[in-house]
CSV table of C-alpha atoms and ligand atoms in Angstrom, one decimal:
chain,number,residue,atom,x,y,z
A,1,MET,CA,70.0,79.4,105.4
A,2,SER,CA,71.5,77.1,102.9
A,3,LYS,CA,73.8,78.3,99.9
A,4,LEU,CA,72.3,80.8,97.4
A,5,TRP,CA,73.3,78.0,94.7
A,6,GLY,CA,72.5,75.0,96.9
A,7,GLY,CA,69.6,73.5,94.8
A,8,ARG,CA,71.7,71.3,92.7
A,9,PHE,CA,73.8,69.7,95.6
A,10,THR,CA,73.1,66.9,97.8
A,11,LYS,CA,75.9,67.4,100.1
A,12,GLN,CA,77.4,70.2,102.4
A,13,THR,CA,80.5,71.8,100.9
A,14,ASP,CA,83.7,70.7,102.5
A,15,LYS,CA,84.8,73.3,105.1
A,16,LEU,CA,88.3,73.6,103.8
A,17,VAL,CA,86.9,74.1,100.2
A,18,GLU,CA,84.7,76.8,101.6
A,19,GLU,CA,87.6,78.6,103.2
A,20,TYR,CA,89.9,78.0,100.2
A,21,THR,CA,87.4,79.3,97.6
A,22,ALA,CA,86.0,82.2,99.5
A,23,SER,CA,86.9,85.8,98.6
A,24,ILE,CA,84.9,87.6,101.2
A,25,THR,CA,88.0,88.2,103.5
A,26,PHE,CA,89.3,90.6,100.8
A,27,ASP,CA,86.4,91.6,98.3
A,28,LYS,CA,84.5,93.0,101.2
A,29,GLU,CA,86.4,96.0,100.1
A,30,LEU,CA,83.9,96.2,97.0
A,31,ALA,CA,80.7,96.3,99.3
A,32,GLU,CA,79.8,99.9,98.4
A,33,GLU,CA,80.4,99.4,94.6
A,34,ASP,CA,78.3,96.2,94.8
A,35,ILE,CA,75.4,98.0,96.3
A,36,GLN,CA,75.9,100.9,93.9
A,37,GLY,CA,75.7,98.5,90.8
A,38,SER,CA,72.7,96.7,92.3
A,39,LEU,CA,70.7,99.7,92.8
A,40,ALA,CA,71.3,100.7,89.2
A,41,HIS,CA,70.3,97.2,88.0
A,42,VAL,CA,67.1,97.0,90.1
A,43,THR,CA,66.1,100.4,89.0
A,44,MET,CA,66.5,99.2,85.3
A,45,LEU,CA,64.6,96.1,85.9
A,46,GLY,CA,61.7,98.3,87.2
A,47,LYS,CA,61.8,100.5,84.2
A,48,GLN,CA,61.6,97.6,81.8
A,49,GLY,CA,58.8,96.1,83.5
A,50,ILE,CA,60.9,93.0,84.4
A,51,LEU,CA,60.0,93.6,88.1
A,52,PRO,CA,56.9,95.4,89.5
A,53,ASP,CA,57.6,98.7,90.9
A,54,GLU,CA,56.7,97.8,94.5
A,55,ASP,CA,59.3,94.9,94.4
A,56,VAL,CA,61.8,97.4,93.0
A,57,GLU,CA,61.0,99.9,95.9
A,58,THR,CA,61.3,97.1,98.6
A,59,ILE,CA,64.6,95.9,97.2
A,60,LYS,CA,65.9,99.5,97.0
A,61,ASP,CA,64.9,100.3,100.5
A,62,GLY,CA,66.5,97.1,101.6
A,63,LEU,CA,69.7,97.9,99.7
A,64,HIS,CA,69.9,101.4,101.3
A,65,ARG,CA,69.4,99.7,104.8
A,66,VAL,CA,72.4,97.2,104.0
A,67,LEU,CA,74.4,100.1,102.9
A,68,GLN,CA,73.7,101.9,106.3
A,69,ARG,CA,74.6,98.9,108.2
A,70,LEU,CA,77.8,98.5,106.3
A,71,LYS,CA,78.8,102.0,107.1
A,72,ARG,CA,78.1,101.3,110.8
A,73,ASN,CA,80.1,98.1,110.4
A,74,ASP,CA,77.2,96.2,111.6
A,75,ILE,CA,77.3,93.3,109.2
A,76,GLU,CA,79.0,90.0,109.9
A,77,PHE,CA,80.3,88.8,106.6
A,78,SER,CA,80.5,84.8,106.5
A,79,VAL,CA,82.9,82.7,104.5
A,80,SER,CA,80.2,80.1,103.9
A,81,ASP,CA,78.5,82.9,101.7
A,82,GLU,CA,81.8,83.0,99.7
A,83,ASP,CA,82.1,86.5,98.4
A,84,ILE,CA,80.7,90.0,98.8
A,85,HIS,CA,78.0,89.6,96.3
A,86,MET,CA,76.4,86.7,98.0
A,87,ASN,CA,77.0,88.2,101.5
A,88,ILE,CA,75.1,91.2,100.4
A,89,GLU,CA,72.4,89.3,98.6
A,90,LYS,CA,71.9,87.1,101.8
A,91,THR,CA,71.8,90.2,104.0
A,92,LEU,CA,69.2,91.8,101.7
A,93,ILE,CA,66.9,88.6,101.8
A,94,ASP,CA,67.3,88.3,105.6
A,95,ASP,CA,66.1,91.8,105.8
A,96,ILE,CA,63.2,92.0,103.3
A,97,GLY,CA,62.5,88.3,102.6
A,98,ARG,CA,61.8,86.4,99.4
A,99,VAL,CA,61.5,89.5,97.2
A,100,GLY,CA,65.1,90.0,97.8
A,101,GLY,CA,65.8,87.0,95.6
A,102,LYS,CA,64.5,88.9,92.5
A,103,LEU,CA,67.5,91.3,92.5
A,104,HIS,CA,69.7,88.8,90.7
A,105,THR,CA,67.2,88.6,87.8
A,106,GLY,CA,69.1,88.9,84.5
A,107,ARG,CA,72.5,89.1,86.1
A,108,SER,CA,75.4,87.0,87.0
A,109,ARG,CA,78.2,87.3,89.5
A,110,ASN,CA,80.5,87.4,86.5
A,111,ASP,CA,79.2,90.7,85.0
A,112,GLN,CA,78.5,91.8,88.6
A,113,VAL,CA,82.0,91.5,90.1
A,114,ALA,CA,83.5,93.1,86.9
A,115,THR,CA,81.2,96.1,87.3
A,116,ASP,CA,82.2,96.4,91.0
A,117,MET,CA,86.0,96.3,90.0
A,118,HIS,CA,85.4,99.0,87.3
A,119,LEU,CA,83.4,101.2,89.8
A,120,TYR,CA,86.1,100.7,92.3
A,121,LEU,CA,89.1,101.4,90.1
A,122,ARG,CA,87.8,104.6,88.3
A,123,LYS,CA,87.6,106.2,91.7
A,124,ARG,CA,91.2,105.1,92.7
A,125,VAL,CA,92.6,106.5,89.4
A,126,VAL,CA,91.0,109.8,90.0
A,127,GLU,CA,92.5,109.8,93.6
A,128,PHE,CA,96.0,108.8,92.2
A,129,VAL,CA,95.9,111.8,89.7
A,130,ASP,CA,95.2,113.9,92.8
A,131,LEU,CA,98.0,112.4,94.8
A,132,LEU,CA,100.3,112.8,91.9
A,133,HIS,CA,99.4,116.3,91.3
A,134,LYS,CA,100.1,117.1,95.0
A,135,LEU,CA,103.5,115.7,94.6
A,136,GLN,CA,104.2,117.8,91.6
A,137,VAL,CA,103.2,120.9,93.4
A,138,ALA,CA,105.5,120.1,96.2
A,139,LEU,CA,108.5,119.5,93.8
A,140,THR,CA,107.7,122.6,91.7
A,141,ASP,CA,107.5,124.7,94.9
A,142,GLN,CA,111.0,123.4,96.0
A,143,ALA,CA,112.1,124.1,92.4
A,144,LYS,CA,111.0,127.7,92.8
A,145,ALA,CA,113.0,128.1,96.0
A,146,ASN,CA,116.1,126.7,94.4
A,147,LEU,CA,116.3,128.7,91.1
A,148,ASP,CA,119.8,129.9,92.0
A,149,THR,CA,121.1,126.5,93.7
A,150,ILE,CA,123.7,125.0,91.5
A,151,VAL,CA,124.6,121.4,92.0
A,152,PRO,CA,126.7,119.0,90.0
A,153,GLY,CA,124.7,117.1,87.6
A,154,TYR,CA,125.8,113.4,87.1
A,155,THR,CA,126.0,110.8,84.5
A,156,HIS,CA,127.4,107.3,85.6
A,157,LEU,CA,127.0,108.8,88.9
A,158,GLN,CA,130.2,110.8,88.1
A,159,ARG,CA,129.9,114.6,88.1
A,160,ALA,CA,129.2,115.7,84.6
A,161,GLN,CA,128.1,119.3,84.3
A,162,PRO,CA,126.5,121.6,86.7
A,163,ILE,CA,122.8,122.2,86.7
A,164,LEU,CA,120.3,124.1,88.7
A,165,PHE,CA,118.9,122.0,91.6
A,166,ALA,CA,115.5,123.3,90.3
A,167,HIS,CA,116.1,121.7,86.9
A,168,HIS,CA,116.8,118.2,88.6
A,169,LEU,CA,113.5,118.5,90.6
A,170,MET,CA,111.5,119.5,87.5
A,171,ALA,CA,112.7,116.4,85.7
A,172,TYR,CA,110.6,114.4,88.3
A,173,VAL,CA,107.7,116.7,87.6
A,174,SER,CA,107.8,115.7,84.0
A,175,MET,CA,108.0,112.0,85.0
A,176,PHE,CA,105.0,112.3,87.3
A,177,GLY,CA,103.2,114.3,84.3
A,178,ARG,CA,103.5,111.4,82.2
A,179,ASP,CA,102.0,109.1,85.0
A,180,ILE,CA,99.1,111.4,85.3
A,181,GLU,CA,98.6,111.3,81.5
A,182,ARG,CA,98.7,107.5,81.4
A,183,LEU,CA,96.1,107.3,84.3
A,184,GLN,CA,93.8,109.8,82.7
A,185,ASP,CA,94.0,107.7,79.4
A,186,SER,CA,93.3,104.6,81.3
A,187,TYR,CA,90.1,106.1,82.5
A,188,LYS,CA,88.1,105.5,79.4
A,189,ARG,CA,88.7,102.0,79.4
A,190,ILE,CA,88.0,101.6,83.0
A,191,ASN,CA,84.9,103.5,82.5
A,192,THR,CA,83.2,100.8,80.3
A,193,LEU,CA,80.2,98.8,81.7
A,194,PRO,CA,80.2,95.0,81.8
A,195,LEU,CA,76.9,94.6,83.4
A,196,GLY,CA,74.2,93.1,81.1
A,197,ALA,CA,76.6,90.4,80.0
A,198,GLY,CA,75.2,87.8,82.2
A,199,ALA,CA,77.4,84.8,82.9
A,200,LEU,CA,78.8,85.0,79.4
A,201,ALA,CA,76.3,85.3,76.7
A,202,GLY,CA,74.0,88.0,77.7
A,203,THR,CA,70.4,87.5,79.2
A,204,THR,CA,66.9,86.4,78.1
A,205,PHE,CA,65.4,89.2,79.9
A,206,PRO,CA,64.8,92.5,77.9
A,207,ILE,CA,67.2,94.6,80.0
A,208,ASP,CA,68.5,98.1,79.0
A,209,ARG,CA,72.4,98.1,79.4
A,210,HIS,CA,72.5,101.8,78.1
A,211,PHE,CA,70.2,102.8,80.9
A,212,VAL,CA,72.4,101.1,83.5
A,213,ALA,CA,75.4,102.6,82.0
A,214,SER,CA,73.9,106.3,82.3
A,215,GLN,CA,72.8,105.6,85.8
A,216,LEU,CA,76.5,104.6,86.9
A,217,ASN,CA,78.0,107.3,84.6
A,218,PHE,CA,79.8,104.7,82.4
A,219,GLU,CA,80.6,106.3,79.1
A,220,ARG,CA,80.7,103.1,77.1
A,221,LEU,CA,79.4,99.5,77.2
A,222,TYR,CA,81.5,96.3,76.5
A,223,GLU,CA,80.7,95.4,73.0
A,224,ASN,CA,80.9,91.8,73.5
A,225,SER,CA,79.5,89.9,76.5
A,226,LEU,CA,82.3,87.3,76.7
A,227,ASP,CA,84.9,90.1,76.6
A,228,ALA,CA,82.9,91.9,79.4
A,229,VAL,CA,83.2,89.2,81.9
A,230,SER,CA,86.8,88.0,80.7
A,231,ASP,CA,88.4,91.2,80.6
A,232,ARG,CA,90.9,92.2,83.2
A,233,ASP,CA,93.0,94.3,80.9
A,234,PHE,CA,91.9,97.5,82.8
A,235,ILE,CA,93.2,96.1,86.1
A,236,LEU,CA,96.6,95.0,84.3
A,237,GLU,CA,96.9,98.5,82.9
A,238,PHE,CA,96.4,100.0,86.4
A,239,LEU,CA,99.1,97.8,87.9
A,240,ALA,CA,101.5,98.5,84.9
A,241,ASP,CA,100.8,102.4,85.5
A,242,ALA,CA,101.3,101.8,89.1
A,243,SER,CA,104.7,100.0,88.4
A,244,ILE,CA,106.0,102.8,86.4
A,245,ILE,CA,104.9,105.4,89.2
A,246,MET,CA,106.5,103.3,91.9
A,247,MET,CA,109.7,103.0,89.7
A,248,HIS,CA,109.8,106.9,89.5
A,249,LEU,CA,109.3,107.1,93.2
A,250,SER,CA,112.1,104.6,93.8
A,251,ARG,CA,114.4,106.6,91.6
A,252,LEU,CA,113.7,109.6,93.5
A,253,SER,CA,113.8,107.7,96.8
A,254,GLU,CA,117.3,106.6,95.9
A,255,GLU,CA,118.5,110.1,95.2
A,256,LEU,CA,117.0,111.3,98.6
A,257,VAL,CA,118.7,108.6,100.4
A,258,MET,CA,122.1,109.4,98.7
A,259,TRP,CA,121.7,113.0,99.2
A,260,SER,CA,120.9,112.6,102.8
A,261,SER,CA,124.2,110.8,103.5
A,262,THR,CA,127.3,112.4,105.1
A,263,GLU,CA,129.1,111.8,101.8
A,264,PHE,CA,126.6,114.2,99.9
A,265,ARG,CA,124.8,116.4,102.6
A,266,PHE,CA,122.8,117.9,99.8
A,267,VAL,CA,119.6,117.7,101.7
A,268,GLU,CA,118.1,117.0,105.0
A,269,LEU,CA,114.7,115.3,105.4
A,270,ASP,CA,112.5,116.7,108.1
A,271,ASP,CA,112.9,114.8,111.5
A,272,ALA,CA,109.1,113.8,111.1
A,273,PHE,CA,110.0,111.6,108.1
A,274,CYS,CA,113.0,109.8,109.5
A,275,THR,CA,113.6,107.5,112.2
A,276,GLY,CA,116.5,106.5,114.6
A,277,SER,CA,118.5,103.6,115.4
A,278,SER,CA,118.0,101.4,118.5
A,279,ILE,CA,121.8,101.1,119.0
A,280,MET,CA,123.7,104.1,117.3
A,281,PRO,CA,122.5,107.2,118.8
A,282,GLN,CA,123.8,109.6,116.1
A,283,LYS,CA,121.6,108.0,113.3
A,284,LYS,CA,119.0,109.6,111.4
A,285,ASN,CA,117.7,107.1,108.8
A,286,PRO,CA,115.6,108.0,105.6
A,287,ASP,CA,113.2,105.1,106.3
A,288,VAL,CA,110.5,106.6,104.2
A,289,PRO,CA,112.4,106.7,100.8
A,290,GLU,CA,114.2,103.4,101.6
A,291,LEU,CA,110.8,101.7,102.2
A,292,VAL,CA,109.1,103.2,99.1
A,293,ARG,CA,112.2,101.9,97.1
A,294,GLY,CA,111.6,98.6,98.7
A,295,LYS,CA,107.9,98.5,98.2
A,296,THR,CA,108.4,99.1,94.6
A,297,GLY,CA,109.1,95.3,94.2
A,298,ARG,CA,105.7,94.1,95.6
A,299,VAL,CA,104.0,96.5,93.1
A,300,TYR,CA,105.9,94.9,90.1
A,301,GLY,CA,105.1,91.4,91.8
A,302,ASN,CA,101.4,92.3,91.7
A,303,LEU,CA,101.6,93.1,87.9
A,304,MET,CA,103.6,89.9,87.2
A,305,GLY,CA,101.2,87.9,89.2
A,306,LEU,CA,98.1,89.0,87.4
A,307,LEU,CA,99.8,88.7,84.0
A,308,THR,CA,100.5,85.0,84.8
A,309,VAL,CA,96.9,84.4,86.2
A,310,LEU,CA,95.6,85.6,83.0
A,311,LYS,CA,98.0,83.8,80.7
A,312,SER,CA,96.4,81.1,78.5
A,313,LEU,CA,93.2,81.5,80.3
A,314,PRO,CA,90.4,80.4,78.1
A,315,LEU,CA,87.1,82.6,77.8
A,316,ALA,CA,85.0,83.4,79.5
A,317,TYR,CA,85.1,83.6,83.5
A,318,ASN,CA,87.2,81.2,85.3
A,319,LYS,CA,87.6,81.1,89.1
A,320,ASP,CA,91.3,81.8,88.5
A,321,MET,CA,90.0,85.4,88.0
A,322,GLN,CA,89.1,85.8,91.5
A,323,GLU,CA,93.0,86.3,92.0
A,324,ASP,CA,92.7,89.8,90.4
A,325,LYS,CA,91.9,91.2,93.6
A,326,GLU,CA,94.4,91.1,96.4
A,327,GLY,CA,97.2,92.3,94.2
A,328,MET,CA,95.2,95.3,93.1
A,329,PHE,CA,94.1,96.2,96.6
A,330,ASP,CA,97.6,95.8,97.8
A,331,THR,CA,99.0,98.0,95.1
A,332,VAL,CA,96.4,100.7,95.8
A,333,ARG,CA,97.4,100.7,99.5
A,334,THR,CA,101.0,100.6,98.9
A,335,MET,CA,101.0,103.4,96.4
A,336,GLN,CA,98.5,105.6,98.5
A,337,GLY,CA,101.0,105.2,101.4
A,338,ALA,CA,104.0,106.3,99.3
A,339,LEU,CA,102.4,109.2,97.5
A,340,GLN,CA,100.8,110.5,100.6
A,341,LEU,CA,104.1,110.6,102.5
A,342,PHE,CA,106.1,111.8,99.5
A,343,ALA,CA,104.4,115.2,98.9
A,344,PRO,CA,105.0,116.6,102.5
A,345,MET,CA,108.5,114.9,102.7
A,346,VAL,CA,109.5,116.9,99.7
A,347,ALA,CA,107.8,120.1,100.9
A,348,THR,CA,109.6,120.0,104.3
A,349,MET,CA,113.0,118.8,102.9
A,350,LYS,CA,115.8,121.2,103.7
A,351,VAL,CA,118.2,122.0,100.6
A,352,ASN,CA,121.8,122.6,101.7
A,353,LYS,CA,122.6,125.2,99.0
A,354,GLU,CA,126.1,126.0,100.5
A,355,ARG,CA,127.2,122.2,100.4
A,356,MET,CA,125.9,121.9,96.8
A,357,ARG,CA,127.9,125.0,95.7
A,358,GLN,CA,130.9,123.5,97.5
A,359,ALA,CA,130.7,120.4,95.6
A,360,VAL,CA,130.2,122.4,92.3
A,361,ASN,CA,133.4,124.3,93.2
A,362,GLN,CA,135.3,121.2,93.7
A,363,ASP,CA,135.0,119.3,90.5
A,364,PHE,CA,135.6,119.5,86.8
A,365,SER,CA,132.0,119.7,85.7
A,366,ASN,CA,132.9,123.1,83.9
A,367,ALA,CA,135.4,121.2,81.5
A,368,THR,CA,133.1,120.9,78.6
A,369,ASP,CA,132.6,124.7,78.6
A,370,ILE,CA,136.3,125.5,78.0
A,371,ALA,CA,136.5,122.9,75.4
A,372,ASP,CA,133.6,124.7,73.7
A,373,PHE,CA,135.5,128.0,74.1
A,374,LEU,CA,138.4,126.4,72.2
A,375,VAL,CA,136.0,125.2,69.5
A,376,GLY,CA,134.8,128.9,69.3
A,377,LYS,CA,138.3,129.8,68.6
A,378,GLY,CA,138.4,127.5,65.6
A,379,LEU,CA,139.8,124.5,67.2
A,380,PRO,CA,138.1,121.1,66.1
A,381,PHE,CA,136.2,119.7,69.1
A,382,ARG,CA,138.2,116.5,69.2
A,383,GLN,CA,141.6,118.3,69.8
A,384,ALA,CA,139.7,120.7,72.1
A,385,HIS,CA,138.6,117.5,74.1
A,386,GLU,CA,142.3,116.3,74.2
A,387,VAL,CA,143.7,119.7,75.4
A,388,ILE,CA,141.2,119.9,78.1
A,389,GLY,CA,141.7,116.3,79.0
A,390,LYS,CA,145.5,117.0,79.5
A,391,THR,CA,144.7,120.2,81.4
A,392,VAL,CA,142.4,118.2,83.8
A,393,LEU,CA,145.1,115.6,84.3
A,394,TYR,CA,147.5,118.5,85.2
A,395,CYS,CA,145.0,119.8,87.8
A,396,ILE,CA,144.6,116.4,89.4
A,397,GLU,CA,148.3,116.0,89.7
A,398,GLN,CA,148.7,119.6,91.1
A,399,ASN,CA,145.6,119.0,93.4
A,400,LYS,CA,143.8,122.0,91.9
A,401,TYR,CA,140.6,122.9,90.1
A,402,LEU,CA,140.3,124.6,86.7
A,403,LEU,CA,139.5,127.9,88.5
A,404,ASP,CA,142.5,127.7,90.4
A,405,LEU,CA,144.8,127.8,87.4
A,406,THR,CA,146.6,131.0,86.1
A,407,LEU,CA,146.4,131.8,82.5
A,408,GLU,CA,150.0,130.8,82.1
A,409,GLU,CA,149.2,127.5,83.4
A,410,PHE,CA,146.4,127.3,80.9
A,411,LYS,CA,148.5,128.4,78.1
A,412,GLN,CA,150.9,125.4,78.6
A,413,PHE,CA,148.2,123.4,76.9
A,414,SER,CA,147.0,125.8,74.1
A,415,ASP,CA,147.8,129.3,73.2
A,416,LEU,CA,144.2,129.9,72.2
A,417,PHE,CA,143.3,130.5,75.9
A,418,ASP,CA,142.8,134.1,77.0
A,419,ASP,CA,141.4,135.5,80.2
A,420,ARG,CA,137.8,135.3,79.2
A,421,ILE,CA,137.9,131.7,80.4
A,422,PHE,CA,137.7,132.7,84.0
A,423,ALA,CA,134.3,134.1,83.5
A,424,ILE,CA,133.1,131.2,81.2
A,425,LEU,CA,134.4,128.7,84.0
A,426,GLN,CA,131.9,130.3,86.8
A,427,PRO,CA,129.2,127.9,87.6
A,428,GLU,CA,126.4,130.4,86.9
A,429,ALA,CA,128.0,131.1,83.3
A,430,VAL,CA,128.2,127.3,82.8
A,431,VAL,CA,124.6,126.8,83.8
A,432,ASP,CA,123.4,129.8,81.8
A,433,ALA,CA,125.1,128.9,78.6
A,434,ARG,CA,122.8,125.9,78.3
A,435,ASN,CA,120.1,128.3,77.1
A,436,VAL,CA,118.0,125.7,74.9
A,437,TYR,CA,114.4,124.8,75.4
A,438,GLY,CA,114.5,122.2,78.2
A,439,GLY,CA,117.9,123.1,79.3
A,440,THR,CA,119.2,124.2,82.6
A,441,ALA,CA,119.7,128.0,82.0
A,442,ARG,CA,117.8,129.9,84.7
A,443,GLY,CA,115.6,131.6,82.1
A,444,GLN,CA,114.6,128.2,80.6
A,445,VAL,CA,113.9,126.7,84.0
A,446,SER,CA,111.8,129.4,85.1
A,447,GLU,CA,109.9,129.2,81.8
A,448,ALA,CA,109.6,125.3,82.3
A,449,ILE,CA,108.3,126.0,85.8
A,450,GLY,CA,105.7,128.4,84.4
A,451,ARG,CA,104.4,125.7,81.8
A,452,ALA,CA,104.4,123.0,84.5
A,453,GLU,CA,102.3,125.1,86.7
A,454,GLN,CA,99.8,125.9,83.9
A,455,GLN,CA,99.6,122.1,83.4
A,456,GLN,CA,99.0,121.5,87.1
A,457,GLY,CA,96.1,123.8,87.0
A,458,LEU,CA,94.6,121.7,84.2
A,459,THR,CA,95.1,118.6,86.2
A,460,ALA,CA,93.3,120.2,89.1
A,461,SER,CA,90.4,120.9,87.2
A,462,TRP,CA,90.4,117.4,85.7
A,463,VAL,CA,90.5,115.9,89.3
A,464,SER,CA,87.6,118.0,90.3
A,465,GLU,CA,85.5,117.2,87.3
A,466,TYR,CA,86.2,113.3,87.4
A,467,ALA,CA,85.8,113.0,91.2
A,468,GLU,CA,82.2,114.0,90.7
A,469,LYS,CA,81.9,111.7,87.6
A,470,SER,CA,83.4,108.5,89.3
A,471,LYS,CA,81.3,108.7,92.4
B,1,LIG,N1,84.1,86.0,93.8
B,1,LIG,C1,84.1,85.9,92.5
B,1,LIG,C2,85.4,86.6,92.0
B,1,LIG,O1,85.8,87.5,92.6
B,1,LIG,C3,82.8,86.4,91.9
B,1,LIG,C4,82.5,85.8,90.5
B,1,LIG,C5,82.1,84.5,90.8
B,1,LIG,N2,81.5,83.6,89.7
B,1,LIG,C6,81.5,82.5,89.7
B,1,LIG,N3,80.8,82.0,88.6
B,1,LIG,N4,81.8,81.8,90.5
B,1,LIG,O2,85.9,86.4,90.8
């Protein structure tokens, strides 16, 4: 059979042009959404009296058969039919005959492809909220198991102040919480129906866009037909959200890689998540976090790619916009892979509490606390800072830590010191002294975990509600 649009042409399309312009090799991923959109469209055509009921029934039966064949992998897509929309239409016409040609009444591929993308992406957004939620749960569970684990906290990658390891993990729970909020917020923009915009200007047929929207569970309609077929903001927004999620995962990845090193030995990733070396028998490499860190690059690249495709593009549809798909699919796959692995990897990771404790005992991360002690005794903070700086320097020269000094040694630097400082310098005391909302004191971290778990419960309900709505 010739091209669906062949009427105006007197020559065959060049083979290389066919291959170059076709999108079927990748947009076949939208097959189910395409049929879903067509079913709603043709039902509306019947309701509006644009097509007789019997034609509508024949087309719907035919579409259901195409769907069944699709699921059985029983359709051979062809590059000469260019894209998923025309491949499906052609398959339908091959099956039910000429009446299949009525499906495209009052519709263009421009509003059709946009609708498919909206249907596709809103499902993915719900799945990603679910995956992020699972990662949050794994991190929170590790935090609960480490409410008494003290670890050096860092700034500039230099030991700064001791913190609970639970507090460090809960920082990521907050970060992924913002990612969840961003995705949830994007849902309402994704959930806007373009269908009915036609090629760009609307259609001469008396269609009912609101009916199609309600059939497909879209909450809103595009207000402007040009915007409906030109808009790819919803994909950009997803790619931007994905870039931030991957950035967060890459930071956690980097920490896991560092913490797994012999230099740190803070955690050990489960064997199931590591790989070996083909030459060095002793190696156990943290490949998963390394690769997630690396794959962050392609996700940023996909965002930059689409931003650049859309830059300066005149309204309305342009073929350039077919370039919106591969980066989006690639981002979906890349991020699915990363998140699916991260939750079980975090859940099974062994935390080396003793090693963390040893690190805390062998540093000066309690220095701020004795400076604060001197301030409590009336010394201005600047002077206290100077006194402790000198004390630390003395320790370094003597190869000692603050807790190794005697009161006499302390008193060389200020006679305001008294023996209460030995209790103040204990890591537990140092941690518990940061008893502010959002701080690392044990009581504060337990409360933060409680609030996070409440939020996680709300996220779980959102996922079940929207998994249904986005079907
Ligand atoms: N395959 C096309 C795309 O993905 C579908 C829309 C084509 N529209 C057109 N007027 N050529 O963008």
